[in-house]
Backbone as a printed PyTorch tensor [residue, N CA C, xyz], in Angstrom:
tensor([[[-23.3150,  16.1020, -29.9210],
         [-22.2430,  16.8500, -29.2640],
         [-20.9050,  16.5620, -29.9560]],

        [[-20.1970,  17.5920, -30.3790],
         [-18.8990,  17.4160, -31.0210],
         [-17.7660,  17.5510, -30.0220]],

        [[-16.5450,  17.4300, -30.5110],
         [-15.3910,  17.4370, -29.6220],
         [-15.2200,  18.7890, -28.8940]],

        [[-15.4740,  19.8720, -29.6310],
         [-15.3450,  21.1960, -29.0200],
         [-16.3120,  21.3660, -27.8430]],

        [[-17.5210,  20.8450, -28.0130],
         [-18.5050,  20.8760, -26.9110],
         [-18.0010,  20.0940, -25.7380]],

        [[-17.4390,  18.9040, -25.9980],
         [-16.9280,  18.0470, -24.9490],
         [-15.7750,  18.7530, -24.2050]],

        [[-14.8650,  19.3240, -24.9740],
         [-13.7260,  19.9920, -24.3600],
         [-14.1690,  21.2240, -23.5540]],

        [[-15.1600,  21.9290, -24.0640],
         [-15.7140,  23.0850, -23.3700],
         [-16.3160,  22.6540, -22.0330]],

        [[-17.0610,  21.5370, -22.0030],
         [-17.6380,  21.0270, -20.7740],
         [-16.5580,  20.6150, -19.7840]],

        [[-15.5200,  19.9390, -20.3050],
         [-14.4110,  19.5310, -19.4280],
         [-13.6870,  20.6960, -18.8070]],

        [[-13.4790,  21.7400, -19.6030],
         [-12.8270,  22.9400, -19.1010],
         [-13.7270,  23.6720, -18.0840]],

        [[-15.0200,  23.6840, -18.3180],
         [-15.9590,  24.2450, -17.3520],
         [-15.8690,  23.4860, -16.0120]],

        [[-15.8300,  22.1920, -16.1160],
         [-15.6710,  21.3560, -14.8900],
         [-14.3550,  21.6680, -14.2020]],

        [[-13.3130,  21.8260, -15.0070],
         [-11.9810,  22.1450, -14.4350],
         [-12.0290,  23.4670, -13.6710]],

        [[-12.6470,  24.4880, -14.2740],
         [-12.7230,  25.7770, -13.5980],
         [-13.6880,  25.7540, -12.4320]],

        [[-14.7130,  24.9050, -12.5080],
         [-15.5860,  24.7210, -11.3530],
         [-14.8590,  24.1390, -10.1800]],

        [[-14.0090,  23.1270, -10.4470],
         [-13.2110,  22.5170,  -9.3690],
         [-12.2360,  23.5390,  -8.7610]],

        [[-11.6240,  24.3490,  -9.6200],
         [-10.7140,  25.3950,  -9.1270],
         [-11.4750,  26.3820,  -8.2400]],

        [[-12.6960,  26.7660,  -8.6930],
         [-13.5230,  27.6950,  -7.9110],
         [-13.8860,  27.1130,  -6.5430]],

        [[-14.2180,  25.8160,  -6.5140],
         [-14.5430,  25.1280,  -5.2590],
         [-13.3420,  25.0910,  -4.3340]],

        [[-12.1760,  24.8220,  -4.9220],
         [-10.9430,  24.8060,  -4.1050],
         [-10.6680,  26.1810,  -3.5100]],

        [[-10.8050,  27.2260,  -4.3390],
         [-10.5320,  28.5860,  -3.8610],
         [-11.5820,  29.0430,  -2.8260]],

        [[-12.8460,  28.6960,  -3.0390],
         [-13.9170,  29.2100,  -2.1780],
         [-14.0960,  28.4280,  -0.9110]],

        [[-13.8860,  27.1130,  -0.9340],
         [-14.2060,  26.2720,   0.1760],
         [-12.9770,  25.6690,   0.8600]],

        [[-11.9990,  25.2930,   0.0810],
         [-10.8910,  24.5140,   0.6180],
         [ -9.5560,  25.2060,   0.5820]],

        [[ -9.5170,  26.5470,   0.3460],
         [ -8.2720,  27.1750,   0.1030],
         [ -7.3010,  27.1290,   1.2740]],

        [[ -7.7900,  27.1880,   2.4720],
         [ -6.9190,  27.1380,   3.6470],
         [ -6.0580,  25.8600,   3.6310]],

        [[ -6.7120,  24.7510,   3.3180],
         [ -5.9730,  23.4710,   3.2430],
         [ -5.2530,  23.2890,   1.9310]],

        [[ -5.9040,  23.7730,   0.8380],
         [ -5.2590,  23.6400,  -0.4570],
         [ -3.9610,  24.4230,  -0.5310]],

        [[ -3.9100,  25.5540,   0.1260],
         [ -2.6890,  26.3650,   0.1580],
         [ -1.5450,  25.5560,   0.8050]],

        [[ -1.8850,  24.8720,   1.8920],
         [ -0.8680,  24.0460,   2.5440],
         [ -0.3950,  22.9120,   1.5940]],

        [[ -1.3680,  22.3460,   0.8960],
         [ -1.0190,  21.2470,  -0.0250],
         [ -0.1010,  21.7460,  -1.1420]],

        [[ -0.4660,  22.8210,  -1.8230],
         [  0.3090,  23.2890,  -2.9410],
         [  1.6330,  23.8860,  -2.5190]],

        [[  1.6780,  24.5500,  -1.3500],
         [  2.9490,  25.1120,  -0.8520],
         [  3.9240,  24.0200,  -0.4330]],

        [[  3.4000,  22.7870,  -0.3200],
         [  4.3000,  21.6960,   0.0590],
         [  5.3630,  21.3800,  -0.9710]],

        [[  5.2240,  21.8860,  -2.1940],
         [  6.2340,  21.6720,  -3.2060],
         [  7.4910,  22.4680,  -2.9610]],

        [[  7.4020,  23.5150,  -2.1510],
         [  8.5690,  24.3520,  -1.9030],
         [  9.0550,  24.2940,  -0.4590]],

        [[  8.2340,  23.8180,   0.4560],
         [  8.6740,  23.7460,   1.8750],
         [  7.9840,  22.5650,   2.5460]],

        [[  8.7620,  21.7210,   3.1670],
         [  8.2370,  20.4840,   3.7670],
         [  7.2910,  20.7820,   4.9370]],

        [[  7.4940,  21.9240,   5.6380],
         [  6.6630,  22.2020,   6.7990],
         [  5.1810,  22.3210,   6.4040]],

        [[  4.9010,  22.8020,   5.2050],
         [  3.5050,  22.8990,   4.7530],
         [  2.9240,  21.4990,   4.5360]],

        [[  3.7430,  20.6190,   3.9530],
         [  3.2800,  19.2490,   3.7290],
         [  3.0230,  18.5500,   5.0580]],

        [[  3.9340,  18.7280,   6.0360],
         [  3.7690,  18.1100,   7.3480],
         [  2.4840,  18.5970,   8.0170]],

        [[  2.2020,  19.9050,   7.8910],
         [  0.9700,  20.4600,   8.4970],
         [ -0.2560,  19.9180,   7.8100]],

        [[ -0.1890,  19.7710,   6.4760],
         [ -1.3380,  19.2300,   5.7510],
         [ -1.5730,  17.7940,   6.1120]],

        [[ -0.5480,  16.9930,   6.2440],
         [ -0.6460,  15.5610,   6.5980],
         [ -1.2270,  15.3520,   7.9810]],

        [[ -1.0690,  16.3400,   8.8690],
         [ -1.6390,  16.2120,  10.1950],
         [ -3.1340,  16.4150,  10.1970]],

        [[ -3.6610,  17.0270,   9.1210],
         [ -5.0920,  17.3210,   9.0140],
         [ -5.8270,  16.1350,   8.3720]],

        [[ -5.9150,  15.0300,   9.0870],
         [ -6.5640,  13.8530,   8.5390],
         [ -8.0540,  13.8810,   8.9400]],

        [[ -8.9080,  14.3420,   8.0510],
         [-10.3630,  14.3640,   8.2810],
         [-11.0870,  14.3100,   6.9540]],

        [[-12.4160,  14.2780,   7.0300],
         [-13.2260,  14.1360,   5.7890],
         [-13.0340,  15.3510,   4.9080]],

        [[-12.7810,  16.5030,   5.4760],
         [-12.5890,  17.7340,   4.7050],
         [-11.3720,  17.5720,   3.8000]],

        [[-10.2850,  17.0950,   4.3680],
         [ -9.0540,  16.8950,   3.5960],
         [ -9.1980,  15.7950,   2.5650]],

        [[ -9.9360,  14.7410,   2.9060],
         [-10.1690,  13.6550,   1.9490],
         [-10.9350,  14.1300,   0.7300]],

        [[-11.9060,  15.0060,   0.9560],
         [-12.6440,  15.5690,  -0.1630],
         [-11.7650,  16.4640,  -1.0300]],

        [[-10.8990,  17.2260,  -0.4060],
         [ -9.9480,  18.0680,  -1.1330],
         [ -8.9950,  17.1850,  -1.9520]],

        [[ -8.5700,  16.0830,  -1.3930],
         [ -7.6910,  15.1610,  -2.1340],
         [ -8.3910,  14.6590,  -3.4130]],

        [[ -9.6790,  14.3240,  -3.2710],
         [-10.4430,  13.8430,  -4.4390],
         [-10.6270,  14.9280,  -5.4730]],

        [[-10.9390,  16.1570,  -5.0200],
         [-11.1710,  17.2660,  -5.9770],
         [ -9.8860,  17.6110,  -6.7190]],

        [[ -8.7710,  17.6860,  -6.0070],
         [ -7.5050,  18.0020,  -6.6540],
         [ -7.0760,  16.8940,  -7.6020]],

        [[ -7.3950,  15.6710,  -7.2600],
         [ -7.0790,  14.5430,  -8.1530],
         [ -7.9010,  14.6250,  -9.4280]],

        [[ -9.1910,  14.9040,  -9.3240],
         [-10.0650,  15.0480, -10.5150],
         [ -9.5880,  16.1800, -11.3720]],

        [[ -9.2460,  17.3090, -10.7670],
         [ -8.7400,  18.4600, -11.5180],
         [ -7.4750,  18.0890, -12.2790]],

        [[ -6.5690,  17.3990, -11.6260],
         [ -5.3400,  16.9510, -12.2660],
         [ -5.6120,  16.0380, -13.4690]],

        [[ -6.4930,  15.0780, -13.3020],
         [ -6.8110,  14.1310, -14.3830],
         [ -7.4440,  14.8560, -15.5470]],

        [[ -8.3980,  15.7390, -15.2890],
         [ -9.0850,  16.4630, -16.4010],
         [ -8.0810,  17.3110, -17.1530]],

        [[ -7.2380,  18.0570, -16.4640],
         [ -6.2790,  18.9330, -17.1480],
         [ -5.2280,  18.1450, -17.9200]],

        [[ -4.7560,  17.0550, -17.3610],
         [ -3.8230,  16.1850, -18.0680],
         [ -4.4510,  15.5990, -19.3290]],

        [[ -5.7020,  15.1700, -19.2070],
         [ -6.4100,  14.6370, -20.3510],
         [ -6.6200,  15.6690, -21.4370]],

        [[ -6.9170,  16.9210, -21.0410],
         [ -7.0850,  17.9980, -22.0230],
         [ -5.7880,  18.3500, -22.7270]],

        [[ -4.6760,  18.2480, -22.0190],
         [ -3.3870,  18.4600, -22.6800],
         [ -3.1340,  17.3720, -23.7210]],

        [[ -3.4020,  16.1400, -23.3600],
         [ -3.1530,  15.0120, -24.2580],
         [ -4.0240,  15.1140, -25.4900]],

        [[ -5.3030,  15.4180, -25.3040],
         [ -6.2120,  15.4510, -26.4590],
         [ -5.8590,  16.6340, -27.3650]],

        [[ -5.2630,  17.6930, -26.7960],
         [ -4.8480,  18.8340, -27.6210],
         [ -3.6860,  18.4340, -28.5230]],

        [[ -2.8020,  17.5960, -27.9960],
         [ -1.6390,  17.1600, -28.7940],
         [ -2.0240,  15.9740, -29.7050]],

        [[ -2.7660,  15.0160, -29.1270],
         [ -3.0400,  13.7730, -29.8220],
         [ -4.2010,  13.9030, -30.8270]],

        [[ -5.1460,  14.8160, -30.5690],
         [ -6.3800,  15.0060, -31.3610],
         [ -7.0490,  13.6690, -31.6840]],

        [[ -7.7260,  13.0580, -30.6780],
         [ -8.4000,  11.7870, -30.8820],
         [ -9.5260,  11.8950, -31.8800]],

        [[ -9.8380,  10.7890, -32.5510],
         [-10.8460,  10.7970, -33.5970],
         [-12.2170,  10.3690, -33.1360]],

        [[-12.3690,   9.9180, -31.9010],
         [-13.6330,   9.4430, -31.4230],
         [-13.7530,   9.6910, -29.9280]],

        [[-15.0140,   9.6620, -29.4300],
         [-15.2290,   9.8650, -28.0050],
         [-14.6370,   8.6820, -27.1870]],

        [[-14.6370,   7.5050, -27.7790],
         [-14.0790,   6.3520, -27.1020],
         [-12.5670,   6.5500, -26.8720]],

        [[-11.8880,   7.2320, -27.7980],
         [-10.4450,   7.5150, -27.6380],
         [-10.2390,   8.4360, -26.4540]],

        [[-11.1210,   9.4470, -26.2860],
         [-11.0110,  10.3470, -25.1380],
         [-11.2580,   9.5710, -23.8220]],

        [[-12.1820,   8.6750, -23.8720],
         [-12.4680,   7.8290, -22.6890],
         [-11.2550,   6.9540, -22.3440]],

        [[-10.6020,   6.4290, -23.3640],
         [ -9.4150,   5.6150, -23.1530],
         [ -8.3040,   6.4500, -22.4700]],

        [[ -8.1710,   7.7010, -22.9050],
         [ -7.1530,   8.5760, -22.3080],
         [ -7.4400,   8.7760, -20.8090]],

        [[ -8.6890,   9.0250, -20.4710],
         [ -9.0480,   9.1860, -19.0530],
         [ -8.7950,   7.8750, -18.2780]],

        [[ -9.1860,   6.7520, -18.9040],
         [ -9.0290,   5.4470, -18.2460],
         [ -7.5580,   5.1430, -17.9900]],

        [[ -6.7030,   5.4060, -18.9680],
         [ -5.2730,   5.1390, -18.8190],
         [ -4.6930,   6.0190, -17.7030]],

        [[ -5.0400,   7.2760, -17.6700],
         [ -4.5020,   8.1740, -16.6480],
         [ -4.9200,   7.7340, -15.2370]],

        [[ -6.2010,   7.4560, -15.0680],
         [ -6.6960,   7.0550, -13.7470],
         [ -6.0680,   5.7130, -13.3450]],

        [[ -5.9870,   4.7910, -14.2880],
         [ -5.4060,   3.4630, -14.0230],
         [ -3.9370,   3.5760, -13.6350]],

        [[ -3.2270,   4.4920, -14.2580],
         [ -1.8170,   4.6960, -13.9820],
         [ -1.6400,   5.1020, -12.4800]],

        [[ -2.4380,   6.0590, -12.0250],
         [ -2.2670,   6.5500, -10.6400],
         [ -2.7690,   5.5190,  -9.6430]],

        [[ -3.8320,   4.7920,  -9.9750],
         [ -4.2950,   3.7420,  -9.0620],
         [ -3.2890,   2.6400,  -8.9420]],

        [[ -2.7190,   2.2340, -10.0900],
         [ -1.7090,   1.1730, -10.1020],
         [ -0.4680,   1.5800,  -9.3060]],

        [[ -0.0230,   2.8270,  -9.4960],
         [  1.1290,   3.3410,  -8.7570],
         [  0.8500,   3.2710,  -7.2560]],

        [[ -0.3540,   3.7170,  -6.8610],
         [ -0.7430,   3.7010,  -5.4550],
         [ -0.6850,   2.2600,  -4.8920]],

        [[ -1.2110,   1.3210,  -5.6350],
         [ -1.2290,  -0.0810,  -5.1950],
         [  0.1790,  -0.6340,  -5.0440]],

        [[  1.0340,  -0.3560,  -6.0260],
         [  2.4200,  -0.8820,  -6.0010],
         [  3.1530,  -0.3070,  -4.8100]],

        [[  3.0390,   0.9870,  -4.5490],
         [  3.7390,   1.6000,  -3.4140],
         [  3.2020,   1.0490,  -2.0800]],

        [[  1.8790,   0.8750,  -2.0040],
         [  1.2790,   0.3210,  -0.7880],
         [  1.7570,  -1.1080,  -0.5260]],

        [[  1.8370,  -1.9070,  -1.6030],
         [  2.3150,  -3.2930,  -1.4740],
         [  3.7900,  -3.3380,  -1.0380]],

        [[  4.6010,  -2.4460,  -1.6140],
         [  6.0010,  -2.3560,  -1.2000],
         [  6.1270,  -1.9540,   0.2520]],

        [[  5.2410,  -1.0600,   0.7010],
         [  5.2680,  -0.6540,   2.1080],
         [  4.9150,  -1.8040,   3.0140]],

        [[  3.9290,  -2.6310,   2.6090],
         [  3.5370,  -3.8030,   3.3800],
         [  4.6710,  -4.8240,   3.3890]],

        [[  5.2580,  -5.0520,   2.2140],
         [  6.3440,  -6.0440,   2.0970],
         [  7.5290,  -5.7390,   2.9500]],

        [[  7.9440,  -4.4780,   2.9820],
         [  9.1270,  -4.0830,   3.7260],
         [  8.8050,  -3.4690,   5.1010]],

        [[  7.5060,  -3.5600,   5.4900],
         [  7.0630,  -3.0450,   6.8030],
         [  7.4140,  -1.5640,   6.9340]],

        [[  7.1080,  -0.8120,   5.8920],
         [  7.3690,   0.6260,   5.8770],
         [  6.0960,   1.3820,   5.4530]],

        [[  5.0360,   1.2100,   6.2410],
         [  3.7500,   1.7980,   5.8850],
         [  3.8160,   3.3160,   5.8810]],

        [[  4.4950,   3.8840,   6.8540],
         [  4.5920,   5.3540,   6.9200],
         [  5.3400,   5.9100,   5.7280]],

        [[  6.4050,   5.2220,   5.3560],
         [  7.1700,   5.6230,   4.1600],
         [  6.3340,   5.5150,   2.8970]],

        [[  5.5550,   4.4270,   2.7850],
         [  4.7120,   4.2460,   1.6260],
         [  3.6320,   5.3560,   1.5310]],

        [[  3.0720,   5.7140,   2.6920],
         [  2.0630,   6.7940,   2.7090],
         [  2.6640,   8.1070,   2.2410]],

        [[  3.8520,   8.4490,   2.7590],
         [  4.5000,   9.6630,   2.3500],
         [  4.8860,   9.6370,   0.8670]],

        [[  5.3180,   8.4840,   0.3900],
         [  5.6790,   8.3510,  -1.0280],
         [  4.5050,   8.6160,  -1.9300]],

        [[  3.3360,   8.0670,  -1.6150],
         [  2.1330,   8.2980,  -2.3740],
         [  1.7730,   9.7730,  -2.3490]],

        [[  1.8690,  10.3790,  -1.1590],
         [  1.4890,  11.7780,  -0.9950],
         [  2.3690,  12.6620,  -1.8700]],

        [[  3.6930,  12.4920,  -1.7140],
         [  4.5890,  13.3940,  -2.4650],
         [  4.6070,  13.0750,  -3.9760]],

        [[  4.3480,  11.8590,  -4.3430],
         [  4.2470,  11.5320,  -5.7600],
         [  3.0760,  12.2510,  -6.3870]],

        [[  1.9550,  12.3350,  -5.6670],
         [  0.7720,  13.0430,  -6.2030],
         [  0.8830,  14.5360,  -6.0150]],

        [[  1.5860,  14.9790,  -4.9800],
         [  1.6270,  16.3950,  -4.6300],
         [  2.0770,  17.2570,  -5.7970]],

        [[  3.1680,  16.8900,  -6.4480],
         [  3.7040,  17.6960,  -7.5270],
         [  2.8110,  17.6370,  -8.7610]],

        [[  2.2210,  16.4820,  -9.0190],
         [  1.3220,  16.3690, -10.1630],
         [  0.0600,  17.1870,  -9.9350]],

        [[ -0.4820,  17.1350,  -8.7180],
         [ -1.6730,  17.9240,  -8.4090],
         [ -1.4080,  19.4330,  -8.5030]],

        [[ -0.2690,  19.8390,  -7.9920],
         [  0.0800,  21.2610,  -8.0530],
         [  0.2330,  21.7230,  -9.4710]],

        [[  0.9270,  20.9050, -10.2810],
         [  1.0800,  21.2100, -11.7060],
         [ -0.2640,  21.2870, -12.3730]],

        [[ -1.1630,  20.3460, -12.0810],
         [ -2.5080,  20.3480, -12.6680],
         [ -3.2900,  21.5970, -12.3330]],

        [[ -3.0940,  22.0960, -11.1000],
         [ -3.7960,  23.3270, -10.6560],
         [ -3.2300,  24.5510, -11.4080]],

        [[ -1.9280,  24.6450, -11.4770],
         [ -1.2800,  25.8140, -12.0650],
         [ -1.5830,  25.9850, -13.5360]],

        [[ -1.6730,  24.9010, -14.2470],
         [ -1.8210,  25.0020, -15.7480],
         [ -3.2820,  25.1750, -16.1580]],

        [[ -4.2200,  25.2860, -15.2600],
         [ -5.6480,  25.3960, -15.6460],
         [ -5.8720,  26.5400, -16.6250]],

        [[ -5.3780,  27.7760, -16.3930],
         [ -5.6150,  28.8480, -17.4140],
         [ -4.9000,  28.5680, -18.7160]],

        [[ -3.7440,  27.9230, -18.6570],
         [ -3.0110,  27.6130, -19.8880],
         [ -3.7910,  26.5950, -20.7410]],

        [[ -4.4240,  25.6600, -20.0720],
         [ -5.2550,  24.6500, -20.7650],
         [ -6.3960,  25.3610, -21.5140]],

        [[ -7.0390,  26.2810, -20.8110],
         [ -8.1410,  27.0610, -21.4390],
         [ -7.6380,  27.8270, -22.6590]],

        [[ -6.5040,  28.5090, -22.5300],
         [ -5.9570,  29.2970, -23.6480],
         [ -5.6100,  28.3920, -24.8330]],

        [[ -5.0150,  27.2510, -24.5510],
         [ -4.5730,  26.3540, -25.6160],
         [ -5.7440,  25.8280, -26.4280]],

        [[ -6.9340,  25.7060, -25.8000],
         [ -8.0760,  25.1440, -26.5000],
         [ -8.9590,  26.1780, -27.1800]],

        [[ -9.0700,  27.3950, -26.6000],
         [-10.0550,  28.3280, -27.0450],
         [ -9.5670,  29.7340, -27.3770]],

        [[ -8.2600,  29.9440, -27.3820],
         [ -7.7760,  31.2630, -27.7640],
         [ -8.0400,  31.5080, -29.2510]],

        [[ -8.4460,  32.7600, -29.5800],
         [ -8.7750,  33.0420, -30.9920],
         [ -7.5200,  33.1500, -31.8400]],

        [[ -6.3710,  33.3100, -31.1860],
         [ -5.0920,  33.3310, -31.9010],
         [ -4.4570,  31.9610, -31.7850]],

        [[ -3.5890,  31.6590, -32.7670],
         [ -2.9220,  30.3530, -32.7870],
         [ -1.7210,  30.4150, -31.8390]],

        [[ -1.9430,  30.0480, -30.5940],
         [ -0.8760,  30.1020, -29.5940],
         [ -0.6450,  28.7120, -28.9720]],

        [[ -1.2240,  27.6930, -29.5890],
         [ -1.1420,  26.3500, -28.9940],
         [  0.2850,  25.8900, -28.7910]],

        [[  1.1210,  26.0800, -29.8060],
         [  2.4850,  25.5690, -29.7120],
         [  3.2680,  26.2380, -28.5870]],

        [[  3.3550,  27.5780, -28.5320],
         [  4.0730,  28.1910, -27.3960],
         [  3.4940,  27.8460, -26.0300]],

        [[  2.1740,  27.7220, -25.9420],
         [  1.5180,  27.3530, -24.6700],
         [  1.9120,  25.9470, -24.2650]],

        [[  1.9080,  25.0320, -25.2380],
         [  2.2770,  23.6510, -24.9100],
         [  3.7840,  23.5650, -24.5020]],

        [[  4.6200,  24.3710, -25.1600],
         [  6.0330,  24.4200, -24.7670],
         [  6.1980,  24.9410, -23.3550]],

        [[  5.4170,  25.9880, -23.0500],
         [  5.4250,  26.5250, -21.6630],
         [  4.9920,  25.4930, -20.6590]],

        [[  3.9250,  24.7710, -20.9390],
         [  3.4160,  23.7250, -20.0490],
         [  4.4590,  22.6070, -19.8940]],

        [[  5.1530,  22.2930, -20.9870],
         [  6.2010,  21.2760, -20.9120],
         [  7.3410,  21.7580, -20.0050]],

        [[  7.7140,  22.9990, -20.1530],
         [  8.7810,  23.5560, -19.3020],
         [  8.3980,  23.5040, -17.8270]],

        [[  7.1700,  23.8580, -17.5190],
         [  6.6800,  23.8440, -16.1330],
         [  6.6450,  22.3910, -15.6400]],

        [[  6.2170,  21.4760, -16.5030],
         [  6.1680,  20.0580, -16.1160],
         [  7.5840,  19.5390, -15.7850]],

        [[  8.5620,  19.8810, -16.5850],
         [  9.9390,  19.4440, -16.3400],
         [ 10.4450,  20.0180, -15.0210]],

        [[ 10.1250,  21.2790, -14.7650],
         [ 10.5180,  21.9010, -13.5070],
         [  9.9240,  21.1610, -12.3160]],

        [[  8.6280,  20.8620, -12.3730],
         [  7.9780,  20.1690, -11.2720],
         [  8.5020,  18.7340, -11.1500]],

        [[  8.7860,  18.0880, -12.2600],
         [  9.3150,  16.7250, -12.2270],
         [ 10.7070,  16.6940, -11.5830]],

        [[ 11.5180,  17.6720, -11.8950],
         [ 12.8520,  17.7360, -11.2780],
         [ 12.7420,  18.0650,  -9.7850]],

        [[ 11.7740,  18.9080,  -9.4230],
         [ 11.5300,  19.1720,  -8.0170],
         [ 11.1010,  17.9190,  -7.2860]],

        [[ 10.2390,  17.1410,  -7.9260],
         [  9.7790,  15.8810,  -7.3580],
         [ 10.9960,  14.9560,  -7.0820]],

        [[ 11.8610,  14.8110,  -8.0720],
         [ 13.0470,  13.9420,  -7.9290],
         [ 13.9160,  14.4280,  -6.7750]],

        [[ 14.1060,  15.7640,  -6.7040],
         [ 14.9380,  16.3330,  -5.6370],
         [ 14.3560,  16.0490,  -4.2530]],

        [[ 13.0340,  16.2510,  -4.1180],
         [ 12.3870,  16.0490,  -2.8090],
         [ 12.4320,  14.5760,  -2.4240]],

        [[ 12.2840,  13.6760,  -3.3960],
         [ 12.3550,  12.2180,  -3.0390],
         [ 13.7410,  11.8870,  -2.5230]],

        [[ 14.7870,  12.4010,  -3.1630],
         [ 16.1330,  12.1420,  -2.7030],
         [ 16.3530,  12.7450,  -1.2910]],

        [[ 15.9010,  14.0100,  -1.1440],
         [ 16.0960,  14.6760,   0.1330],
         [ 15.3760,  13.9880,   1.2830]],

        [[ 14.0980,  13.6420,   1.0940],
         [ 13.3150,  13.0200,   2.1560],
         [ 13.7820,  11.5850,   2.4140]],

        [[ 14.0750,  10.8670,   1.3180],
         [ 14.5200,   9.4980,   1.4800],
         [ 15.7800,   9.3690,   2.2870]],

        [[ 16.7010,  10.2720,   2.0510],
         [ 18.0100,  10.2210,   2.7630],
         [ 17.9430,  10.8310,   4.1380]],

        [[ 17.3490,  12.0210,   4.2630],
         [ 17.3790,  12.7460,   5.5190],
         [ 16.3390,  12.1930,   6.5350]],

        [[ 15.1600,  11.8350,   6.0730],
         [ 14.0980,  11.4120,   6.9930],
         [ 14.0850,   9.9000,   7.2720]],

        [[ 14.4780,   9.1090,   6.2870],
         [ 14.4250,   7.6630,   6.4470],
         [ 15.7300,   6.9760,   6.2980]],

        [[ 16.7930,   7.6800,   5.9730],
         [ 18.1400,   7.1040,   5.8610],
         [ 18.2480,   6.0660,   4.7660]],

        [[ 17.5130,   6.2680,   3.6840],
         [ 17.5650,   5.2980,   2.5840],
         [ 18.7910,   5.4920,   1.7390]],

        [[ 19.2690,   4.4040,   1.1520],
         [ 20.4100,   4.4520,   0.2230],
         [ 20.0080,   5.1880,  -1.0360]],

        [[ 20.9510,   5.9810,  -1.5820],
         [ 20.7010,   6.6850,  -2.8520],
         [ 20.3660,   5.6890,  -3.9640]],

        [[ 20.9580,   4.5260,  -3.9150],
         [ 20.7190,   3.5210,  -4.9530],
         [ 19.2340,   3.0970,  -4.9300]],

        [[ 18.6950,   2.8260,  -3.7530],
         [ 17.2810,   2.3910,  -3.6790],
         [ 16.3340,   3.5130,  -4.0830]],

        [[ 16.6790,   4.7340,  -3.7100],
         [ 15.8560,   5.8810,  -4.1330],
         [ 15.9100,   6.0110,  -5.6560]],

        [[ 17.0970,   5.9200,  -6.2030],
         [ 17.2440,   6.0080,  -7.6840],
         [ 16.4850,   4.8710,  -8.3640]],

        [[ 16.5410,   3.6850,  -7.7710],
         [ 15.8440,   2.5310,  -8.3680],
         [ 14.3480,   2.7790,  -8.3650]],

        [[ 13.8110,   3.2720,  -7.2360],
         [ 12.3730,   3.5800,  -7.1600],
         [ 11.9660,   4.6220,  -8.2020]],

        [[ 12.7920,   5.6840,  -8.2780],
         [ 12.4420,   6.7760,  -9.2320],
         [ 12.4410,   6.2820, -10.6820]],

        [[ 13.3920,   5.4200, -10.9980],
         [ 13.4650,   4.9160, -12.3990],
         [ 12.2900,   4.0230, -12.6960]],

        [[ 11.9400,   3.1360, -11.7670],
         [ 10.8630,   2.1410, -12.0200],
         [  9.4640,   2.7350, -11.8830]],

        [[  9.2260,   3.4970, -10.8360],
         [  7.8620,   3.9530, -10.5040],
         [  7.5470,   5.3000, -11.0530]],

        [[  8.5140,   6.2120, -11.1130],
         [  8.2300,   7.6180, -11.5140],
         [  8.6230,   7.9110, -12.9560]],

        [[  9.8370,   7.5560, -13.3420],
         [ 10.3350,   7.9610, -14.6520],
         [  9.8550,   7.0530, -15.7710]],

        [[  9.9880,   5.7290, -15.6010],
         [  9.6240,   4.7850, -16.6780],
         [  8.1730,   4.9090, -17.0960]],

        [[  7.1760,   4.9610, -16.1360],
         [  5.7960,   5.1450, -16.5520],
         [  5.5120,   6.3970, -17.3530]],

        [[  6.1840,   7.4940, -16.9830],
         [  5.9980,   8.7600, -17.7340],
         [  6.5130,   8.5950, -19.1520]],

        [[  7.6620,   7.9490, -19.2910],
         [  8.1900,   7.7110, -20.6450],
         [  7.2980,   6.8020, -21.4530]],

        [[  6.7650,   5.7540, -20.8110],
         [  5.8450,   4.8300, -21.4960],
         [  4.5540,   5.5090, -21.9060]],

        [[  4.0070,   6.3220, -21.0150],
         [  2.7570,   7.0430, -21.3520],
         [  3.0020,   8.0490, -22.4870]],

        [[  4.1240,   8.7210, -22.4250],
         [  4.4600,   9.6670, -23.4970],
         [  4.5820,   8.9450, -24.8380]],

        [[  5.2350,   7.7930, -24.8400],
         [  5.3780,   7.0340, -26.0730],
         [  4.0350,   6.5380, -26.5820]],

        [[  3.1520,   6.0800, -25.6140],
         [  1.8600,   5.5300, -26.0040],
         [  0.9420,   6.6000, -26.6120]],

        [[  0.9750,   7.8000, -26.0460],
         [  0.0390,   8.8280, -26.4780],
         [  0.5210,   9.6390, -27.6650]],

        [[  1.8370,   9.8510, -27.7660],
         [  2.3610,  10.8200, -28.7360],
         [  3.1410,  10.2300, -29.8650]],

        [[  3.3850,   8.9080, -29.8790],
         [  4.1690,   8.3260, -30.9480],
         [  3.4200,   7.1480, -31.5600]]])
């Protein structure tokens, strides 16, 4: 099996996950993805704590990881299957580590509800971005015309938009819902959200 076969299988899995979301979980997935533009959808989704929602969380997480990895391998062009595995491992480890750090901070400062919301909103924008770019990932890998560069630029523009939205929502929720100081919110964003993205970008692309 060559790289093109591997990427084709990954994209098939990606589209299978999208199909499952649309066919089985769309009522809840719509609430999840609409949460990036209106908090009431996020609040309604968070009230739905059951096995159905937990499965959707796992599916959307897998979709996000696969699509992010496919973007990275398109830019980085790894030379071996082990390099592709490393990309997946780094991405999954990053999100698990972020979750652990936020949970520990919540325990330390006795802010478990805040920690839970932080994890949710941190993943929300990444998951939504991962869902939206699915057709762009397919085009970038298998289009018969050379459109990789404009497609990657478009995906970068969408990523920046979602990242800015994430920063805005963290400031808004932190100040209005929990009365947090802008300094502490800014400190969190720099350490937990912005710095890891910059480090991952440097590790993969430079």
